[in-house]
CSV table of C-alpha atoms in Angstrom, one decimal:
chain,number,residue,atom,x,y,z
A,666,UNK,CA,15.5,-16.8,-29.1
A,667,UNK,CA,13.2,-14.1,-27.9
A,668,UNK,CA,13.6,-10.3,-28.8
A,669,UNK,CA,12.4,-9.0,-25.5
A,670,UNK,CA,14.4,-5.6,-24.9
A,671,UNK,CA,12.5,-3.4,-27.2
A,672,UNK,CA,11.3,-0.1,-25.4
A,673,UNK,CA,9.8,1.5,-28.7
A,674,UNK,CA,8.1,-1.6,-30.0
A,675,UNK,CA,5.6,-4.1,-28.3
A,676,UNK,CA,2.9,-6.5,-29.4
A,677,UNK,CA,-0.1,-5.5,-27.3
A,678,UNK,CA,-2.4,-8.5,-28.5
A,679,UNK,CA,-2.9,-11.3,-31.1
A,680,UNK,CA,-5.7,-13.3,-32.7
A,681,UNK,CA,-7.7,-14.1,-35.6
A,682,UNK,CA,-4.7,-13.8,-38.0
A,683,UNK,CA,-3.6,-10.5,-36.7
A,684,UNK,CA,-1.2,-8.7,-34.5
A,685,UNK,CA,-1.8,-5.4,-32.6
A,686,UNK,CA,1.7,-3.6,-32.4
A,687,UNK,CA,2.9,-0.5,-31.0
A,688,UNK,CA,5.7,1.2,-33.2
A,689,UNK,CA,7.0,4.3,-30.8
A,690,UNK,CA,3.9,6.6,-30.7
A,691,UNK,CA,1.8,4.7,-33.1
A,692,UNK,CA,-0.4,1.3,-33.1
A,693,UNK,CA,-0.9,-0.7,-36.2
A,694,UNK,CA,-2.9,-3.8,-36.7
A,695,UNK,CA,-1.4,-6.2,-39.4
A,696,UNK,CA,-1.9,-9.6,-40.7
A,697,UNK,CA,0.3,-12.6,-39.4
A,698,UNK,CA,-0.2,-16.0,-40.8
A,699,UNK,CA,1.1,-17.6,-37.6
A,700,UNK,CA,-1.9,-16.3,-35.5
A,701,UNK,CA,-4.2,-18.9,-36.0
A,702,UNK,CA,-6.0,-18.6,-32.5
A,703,UNK,CA,-8.8,-16.5,-31.4
A,704,UNK,CA,-8.4,-12.8,-30.0
A,705,UNK,CA,-9.6,-12.2,-26.5
A,706,UNK,CA,-11.3,-8.9,-27.7
A,707,UNK,CA,-12.2,-7.2,-30.9
A,708,UNK,CA,-8.3,-5.9,-32.0
A,709,UNK,CA,-10.0,-3.4,-34.3
A,710,UNK,CA,-11.7,-1.7,-31.5
A,711,UNK,CA,-8.5,-0.8,-29.5
A,712,UNK,CA,-8.9,2.9,-28.5
A,713,UNK,CA,-5.4,3.9,-29.7
A,714,UNK,CA,-5.3,2.1,-33.0
A,715,UNK,CA,-3.6,4.2,-35.6
A,716,UNK,CA,-4.1,2.2,-38.8
A,717,UNK,CA,-5.1,-1.4,-39.9
A,718,UNK,CA,-3.9,-3.2,-42.9
A,719,UNK,CA,-6.8,-5.2,-44.7
A,720,UNK,CA,-6.0,-8.0,-47.1
A,721,UNK,CA,-8.2,-8.3,-50.2
A,722,UNK,CA,-9.5,-11.5,-51.1
A,723,UNK,CA,-7.8,-11.3,-54.4
A,724,UNK,CA,-4.3,-10.8,-52.9
A,725,UNK,CA,-2.6,-7.6,-51.9
A,726,UNK,CA,-4.3,-5.4,-49.5
A,727,UNK,CA,-4.4,-1.7,-48.3
A,728,UNK,CA,-4.1,0.5,-45.1
A,729,UNK,CA,-7.1,1.9,-43.4
A,730,UNK,CA,-6.1,5.2,-41.2
A,731,UNK,CA,-8.0,6.1,-38.1
A,732,UNK,CA,-5.5,8.8,-37.0
A,733,UNK,CA,-3.4,11.0,-39.1
A,734,UNK,CA,0.2,9.4,-39.5
A,735,UNK,CA,3.3,11.0,-40.8
A,736,UNK,CA,4.8,9.4,-43.8
A,737,UNK,CA,7.6,7.8,-41.5
A,738,UNK,CA,8.7,8.2,-38.0
A,739,UNK,CA,11.6,6.9,-35.8
A,740,UNK,CA,11.9,4.1,-33.3
A,741,UNK,CA,15.1,3.4,-31.2
A,742,UNK,CA,16.6,0.0,-30.3
A,743,UNK,CA,19.5,0.7,-27.7
A,744,UNK,CA,21.9,2.8,-29.3
A,745,UNK,CA,20.3,2.3,-33.0
A,746,UNK,CA,17.6,4.5,-34.6
A,747,UNK,CA,15.5,3.2,-37.5
A,748,UNK,CA,13.1,4.7,-39.8
A,749,UNK,CA,9.6,2.8,-40.0
A,750,UNK,CA,6.7,3.6,-42.3
A,751,UNK,CA,3.5,1.8,-43.4
A,752,UNK,CA,4.2,0.3,-46.8
A,753,UNK,CA,1.8,-1.1,-49.6
A,754,UNK,CA,2.7,-4.8,-48.6
A,755,UNK,CA,1.7,-4.4,-44.9
A,756,UNK,CA,5.5,-4.1,-44.0
A,757,UNK,CA,7.1,-1.2,-42.0
A,758,UNK,CA,10.7,-1.4,-43.1
A,759,UNK,CA,12.0,-3.2,-40.1
A,760,UNK,CA,11.8,-6.7,-38.5
A,761,UNK,CA,12.0,-6.3,-34.6
A,762,UNK,CA,12.6,-10.0,-34.0
A,763,UNK,CA,15.9,-9.6,-35.7
A,764,UNK,CA,17.3,-7.6,-32.6
A,765,UNK,CA,18.2,-11.0,-31.4
A,766,UNK,CA,20.6,-11.4,-34.2
A,767,UNK,CA,22.1,-7.9,-34.1
A,768,UNK,CA,23.1,-8.4,-30.5
A,769,UNK,CA,24.7,-11.8,-30.9
A,770,UNK,CA,26.6,-10.7,-34.1
A,771,UNK,CA,27.7,-7.3,-32.2
A,772,UNK,CA,28.9,-9.4,-29.3
A,773,UNK,CA,31.1,-11.8,-31.5
A,774,UNK,CA,32.5,-8.6,-33.3
A,775,UNK,CA,33.0,-6.8,-30.2
A,776,UNK,CA,35.1,-9.9,-28.8
A,777,UNK,CA,37.2,-10.1,-31.7
A,778,UNK,CA,38.0,-6.2,-31.4
A,779,UNK,CA,38.3,-6.2,-27.7
A,780,UNK,CA,40.7,-9.2,-27.5
A,781,UNK,CA,42.9,-7.3,-30.3
A,782,UNK,CA,42.7,-10.6,-32.3
A,783,UNK,CA,40.8,-9.9,-35.4
A,784,UNK,CA,40.1,-13.1,-37.4
A,785,UNK,CA,41.1,-11.5,-40.7
A,786,UNK,CA,43.7,-12.4,-43.2
A,787,UNK,CA,45.2,-9.0,-42.7
A,788,UNK,CA,45.5,-8.3,-39.1
A,789,UNK,CA,45.7,-4.4,-39.8
A,790,UNK,CA,42.5,-4.3,-41.3
A,791,UNK,CA,39.1,-3.8,-39.7
A,792,UNK,CA,36.6,-6.5,-39.8
A,793,UNK,CA,34.8,-7.0,-43.1
A,794,UNK,CA,31.1,-8.1,-43.1
A,795,UNK,CA,28.9,-8.9,-46.2
A,796,UNK,CA,25.4,-8.5,-45.5
A,797,UNK,CA,23.3,-10.1,-48.6
A,798,UNK,CA,19.5,-9.2,-49.1
A,799,UNK,CA,20.2,-6.5,-46.6
A,800,UNK,CA,16.8,-4.7,-46.8
A,801,UNK,CA,16.7,-1.6,-44.8
A,802,UNK,CA,20.1,-2.1,-43.1
A,803,UNK,CA,19.2,-3.2,-39.4
A,804,UNK,CA,22.2,-5.6,-39.3
A,805,UNK,CA,24.4,-3.4,-41.3
A,806,UNK,CA,23.8,-0.5,-39.0
A,807,UNK,CA,24.3,-2.7,-35.9
A,808,UNK,CA,27.5,-4.2,-36.9
A,809,UNK,CA,28.9,-0.8,-38.0
A,810,UNK,CA,28.3,0.3,-34.5
A,811,UNK,CA,30.9,-2.2,-33.5
A,812,UNK,CA,33.6,-0.9,-35.8
A,813,UNK,CA,33.0,-3.3,-38.6
A,814,UNK,CA,33.4,-2.3,-42.4
A,815,UNK,CA,29.9,-3.7,-43.9
A,816,UNK,CA,29.2,-4.3,-47.6
A,817,UNK,CA,25.2,-4.0,-47.8
A,818,UNK,CA,23.7,-5.6,-50.8
A,819,UNK,CA,20.1,-5.7,-51.8
A,820,UNK,CA,18.4,-6.0,-55.2
A,821,UNK,CA,16.0,-2.9,-54.4
A,822,UNK,CA,17.3,0.7,-54.8
A,823,UNK,CA,14.7,2.1,-52.6
A,824,UNK,CA,15.6,-0.4,-49.8
A,825,UNK,CA,19.2,0.8,-50.1
A,826,UNK,CA,18.1,4.3,-49.6
A,827,UNK,CA,16.2,3.7,-46.6
A,828,UNK,CA,19.3,1.8,-45.2
A,829,UNK,CA,21.4,5.0,-45.9
A,830,UNK,CA,18.8,6.7,-43.9
A,831,UNK,CA,19.1,4.4,-41.0
A,832,UNK,CA,22.9,4.7,-40.8
A,833,UNK,CA,22.4,8.4,-40.8
A,834,UNK,CA,20.0,8.2,-38.0
A,835,UNK,CA,22.1,6.0,-35.9
A,836,UNK,CA,25.3,8.2,-36.6
A,837,UNK,CA,27.3,5.6,-38.5
A,838,UNK,CA,30.1,7.3,-40.4
A,839,UNK,CA,29.6,7.3,-44.3
A,840,UNK,CA,32.8,5.1,-45.0
A,841,UNK,CA,31.6,2.2,-42.7
A,842,UNK,CA,29.1,0.9,-45.1
A,843,UNK,CA,29.4,0.2,-48.8
A,844,UNK,CA,26.0,-0.1,-50.7
A,845,UNK,CA,25.5,-2.2,-53.4
A,846,UNK,CA,22.3,-2.7,-55.8
A,847,UNK,CA,23.0,-6.1,-57.3
A,848,UNK,CA,21.7,-9.7,-57.7
A,849,UNK,CA,23.4,-11.7,-54.7
A,850,UNK,CA,24.9,-14.5,-56.8
A,851,UNK,CA,26.2,-12.5,-59.5
A,852,UNK,CA,27.9,-10.3,-56.6
A,853,UNK,CA,29.4,-13.3,-55.1
A,854,UNK,CA,30.9,-14.5,-58.2
A,855,UNK,CA,32.5,-11.5,-58.8
A,856,UNK,CA,34.0,-11.2,-55.3
A,857,UNK,CA,35.5,-14.7,-56.0
A,858,UNK,CA,37.2,-13.6,-58.9
A,859,UNK,CA,38.4,-10.6,-57.3
A,860,UNK,CA,39.8,-12.5,-54.2
A,861,UNK,CA,37.9,-10.5,-51.9
A,862,UNK,CA,37.5,-12.0,-48.5
A,863,UNK,CA,35.1,-11.5,-45.6
A,864,UNK,CA,35.5,-12.0,-41.8
A,865,UNK,CA,31.7,-12.6,-41.5
A,866,UNK,CA,28.6,-13.1,-43.8
A,867,UNK,CA,25.0,-12.9,-43.2
A,868,UNK,CA,21.8,-13.2,-45.4
A,869,UNK,CA,18.1,-12.8,-45.1
A,870,UNK,CA,16.9,-14.2,-48.4
A,871,UNK,CA,13.4,-14.0,-49.4
A,872,UNK,CA,11.2,-17.1,-50.1
A,873,UNK,CA,10.7,-15.9,-53.8
A,874,UNK,CA,12.0,-12.9,-55.8
A,875,UNK,CA,13.6,-11.7,-58.8
A,876,UNK,CA,17.0,-9.6,-59.0
A,877,UNK,CA,17.6,-6.3,-60.7
A,878,UNK,CA,17.9,-8.1,-64.2
A,879,UNK,CA,15.1,-10.3,-63.6
A,880,UNK,CA,17.1,-13.3,-62.1
A,881,UNK,CA,14.6,-15.8,-60.5
A,882,UNK,CA,15.4,-16.6,-56.7
A,883,UNK,CA,13.6,-19.4,-55.0
A,884,UNK,CA,14.8,-20.2,-51.5
A,885,UNK,CA,14.5,-24.0,-51.7
A,886,UNK,CA,16.2,-24.2,-54.9
A,887,UNK,CA,19.1,-21.8,-54.6
A,888,UNK,CA,19.9,-21.2,-51.1
A,889,UNK,CA,22.5,-24.3,-50.6
A,890,UNK,CA,24.2,-23.1,-53.7
A,891,UNK,CA,24.5,-19.5,-52.5
A,892,UNK,CA,25.9,-20.7,-49.1
A,893,UNK,CA,28.3,-22.6,-50.9
A,894,UNK,CA,29.6,-20.1,-53.1
A,895,UNK,CA,29.8,-17.7,-50.1
A,896,UNK,CA,32.3,-20.3,-48.4
A,897,UNK,CA,34.8,-19.1,-51.1
A,898,UNK,CA,35.1,-15.6,-49.9
A,899,UNK,CA,35.5,-16.2,-46.2
A,900,UNK,CA,38.8,-15.5,-44.5
A,901,UNK,CA,41.0,-18.3,-43.3
A,902,UNK,CA,39.5,-17.7,-39.8
A,903,UNK,CA,36.1,-16.3,-40.1
A,904,UNK,CA,34.1,-15.1,-37.1
A,905,UNK,CA,30.3,-16.0,-38.3
A,906,UNK,CA,27.9,-17.1,-41.1
A,907,UNK,CA,24.3,-16.4,-40.5
A,908,UNK,CA,21.3,-17.4,-42.3
A,909,UNK,CA,17.8,-16.0,-41.5
A,910,UNK,CA,14.5,-17.4,-43.1
A,911,UNK,CA,10.7,-16.3,-43.0
A,912,UNK,CA,9.7,-19.2,-45.4
A,913,UNK,CA,6.8,-20.9,-43.6
A,914,UNK,CA,7.4,-24.5,-43.0
A,915,UNK,CA,11.1,-24.2,-43.4
A,916,UNK,CA,12.9,-25.6,-40.1
A,917,UNK,CA,15.7,-24.1,-38.4
A,918,UNK,CA,17.3,-27.5,-38.6
A,919,UNK,CA,17.2,-27.1,-42.3
A,920,UNK,CA,19.5,-23.9,-42.0
A,921,UNK,CA,21.6,-25.9,-39.3
A,922,UNK,CA,22.2,-28.6,-41.7
A,923,UNK,CA,23.3,-26.6,-44.7
A,924,UNK,CA,25.8,-24.7,-42.6
A,925,UNK,CA,27.2,-28.0,-41.1
A,926,UNK,CA,27.5,-29.4,-44.8
A,927,UNK,CA,29.3,-26.3,-46.3
A,928,UNK,CA,31.3,-25.1,-43.1
A,929,UNK,CA,32.0,-28.6,-41.9
A,930,UNK,CA,35.8,-28.4,-42.5
A,931,UNK,CA,36.3,-25.3,-40.4
A,932,UNK,CA,36.5,-25.3,-36.5
A,933,UNK,CA,33.4,-23.9,-35.0
A,934,UNK,CA,29.7,-24.5,-34.0
A,935,UNK,CA,26.5,-24.1,-35.6
A,936,UNK,CA,23.1,-23.4,-33.9
A,937,UNK,CA,19.6,-23.2,-35.5
A,938,UNK,CA,16.9,-21.5,-33.5
A,939,UNK,CA,13.6,-20.0,-33.9
A,940,UNK,CA,13.1,-16.3,-33.6
A,941,UNK,CA,10.2,-15.2,-31.5
A,942,UNK,CA,8.6,-11.9,-30.1
A,943,UNK,CA,7.1,-11.6,-26.7
A,944,UNK,CA,3.5,-10.3,-26.3
A,945,UNK,CA,1.5,-8.8,-23.6
A,946,UNK,CA,-0.5,-11.7,-23.2
A,947,UNK,CA,0.2,-14.4,-20.7
A,948,UNK,CA,1.7,-17.4,-22.2
A,949,UNK,CA,1.7,-16.1,-25.7
A,950,UNK,CA,5.0,-15.8,-27.9
A,951,UNK,CA,4.9,-15.1,-31.4
A,952,UNK,CA,7.1,-17.0,-33.9
A,953,UNK,CA,8.8,-15.0,-36.5
A,954,UNK,CA,11.0,-17.0,-38.6
A,955,UNK,CA,14.2,-19.1,-38.0
A,956,UNK,CA,18.0,-18.6,-38.3
A,957,UNK,CA,21.1,-20.8,-38.5
A,958,UNK,CA,24.4,-19.5,-37.2
A,959,UNK,CA,27.7,-20.9,-37.4
A,960,UNK,CA,30.5,-19.4,-35.2
A,961,UNK,CA,34.2,-20.0,-34.9
A,962,UNK,CA,33.9,-20.4,-31.2
A,963,UNK,CA,31.5,-22.3,-28.7
A,964,UNK,CA,30.0,-19.1,-27.7
A,965,UNK,CA,26.7,-19.6,-25.9
A,966,UNK,CA,24.0,-17.7,-27.8
A,967,UNK,CA,22.7,-14.8,-25.9
A,968,UNK,CA,18.9,-15.1,-25.3
A,969,UNK,CA,17.2,-11.7,-24.8
A,970,UNK,CA,14.4,-13.5,-23.1
């Protein structure tokens, strides 16, 4: 599944463990562990290069700036606007390959709303979506654009502030997204006790991390149990359940298997797929994680490429 409809983002070239990217008006050179092939030219010599993230031998890294960059700037994707900025951990606050999932989930929500047949338990209510490990809110903003009410949860308060900024930039009404800084498992357990239900759930968990209270998270050990918990807060006729992963070596079939096992009792279909980004190099497609998606229809996945 290729994210190929970007105008404000492109991969100019790849090689030697790095990718040369244009983010709006600025060009960044960042490490990418999937790029194990040789570059066609010295990427650091690119004439419009703005900054280069250099890894240290003992871990971590730093940015080398060649041009004066603002602390942050905006990029657009269709009718969405996001803030990006280089962080100390090489990231920019946005994962452009997720545009594939934004588009497909928007189609699913739009179809439910357009057909005047919301799959909620209370048919007078708008679609309720839960976004776990929601980061800076790309999916939260995208689904809110379709009229859904999104509960956006992330353990990092700084990421929630970035998500609020992205919602503001995309002109999302303040009452469309509920922001919560919490541990995902603890929150889901409370929602089960409250009897709260959601029409769709998506999650983008890290490979390893800690919650606000020091709660340990390891994807291989905790993912299945969390998905199994989340089954208890789905409505009787949910729209979708999406799992995304960047864990190296974890195949999309693993995510597909988890969804089949947990949601096997519900009518629907499950797909597992690799997320990719097109590059300006002939024949080169950059892998960028994988997803598993359960939907309550046999809808064919929309591939941007």
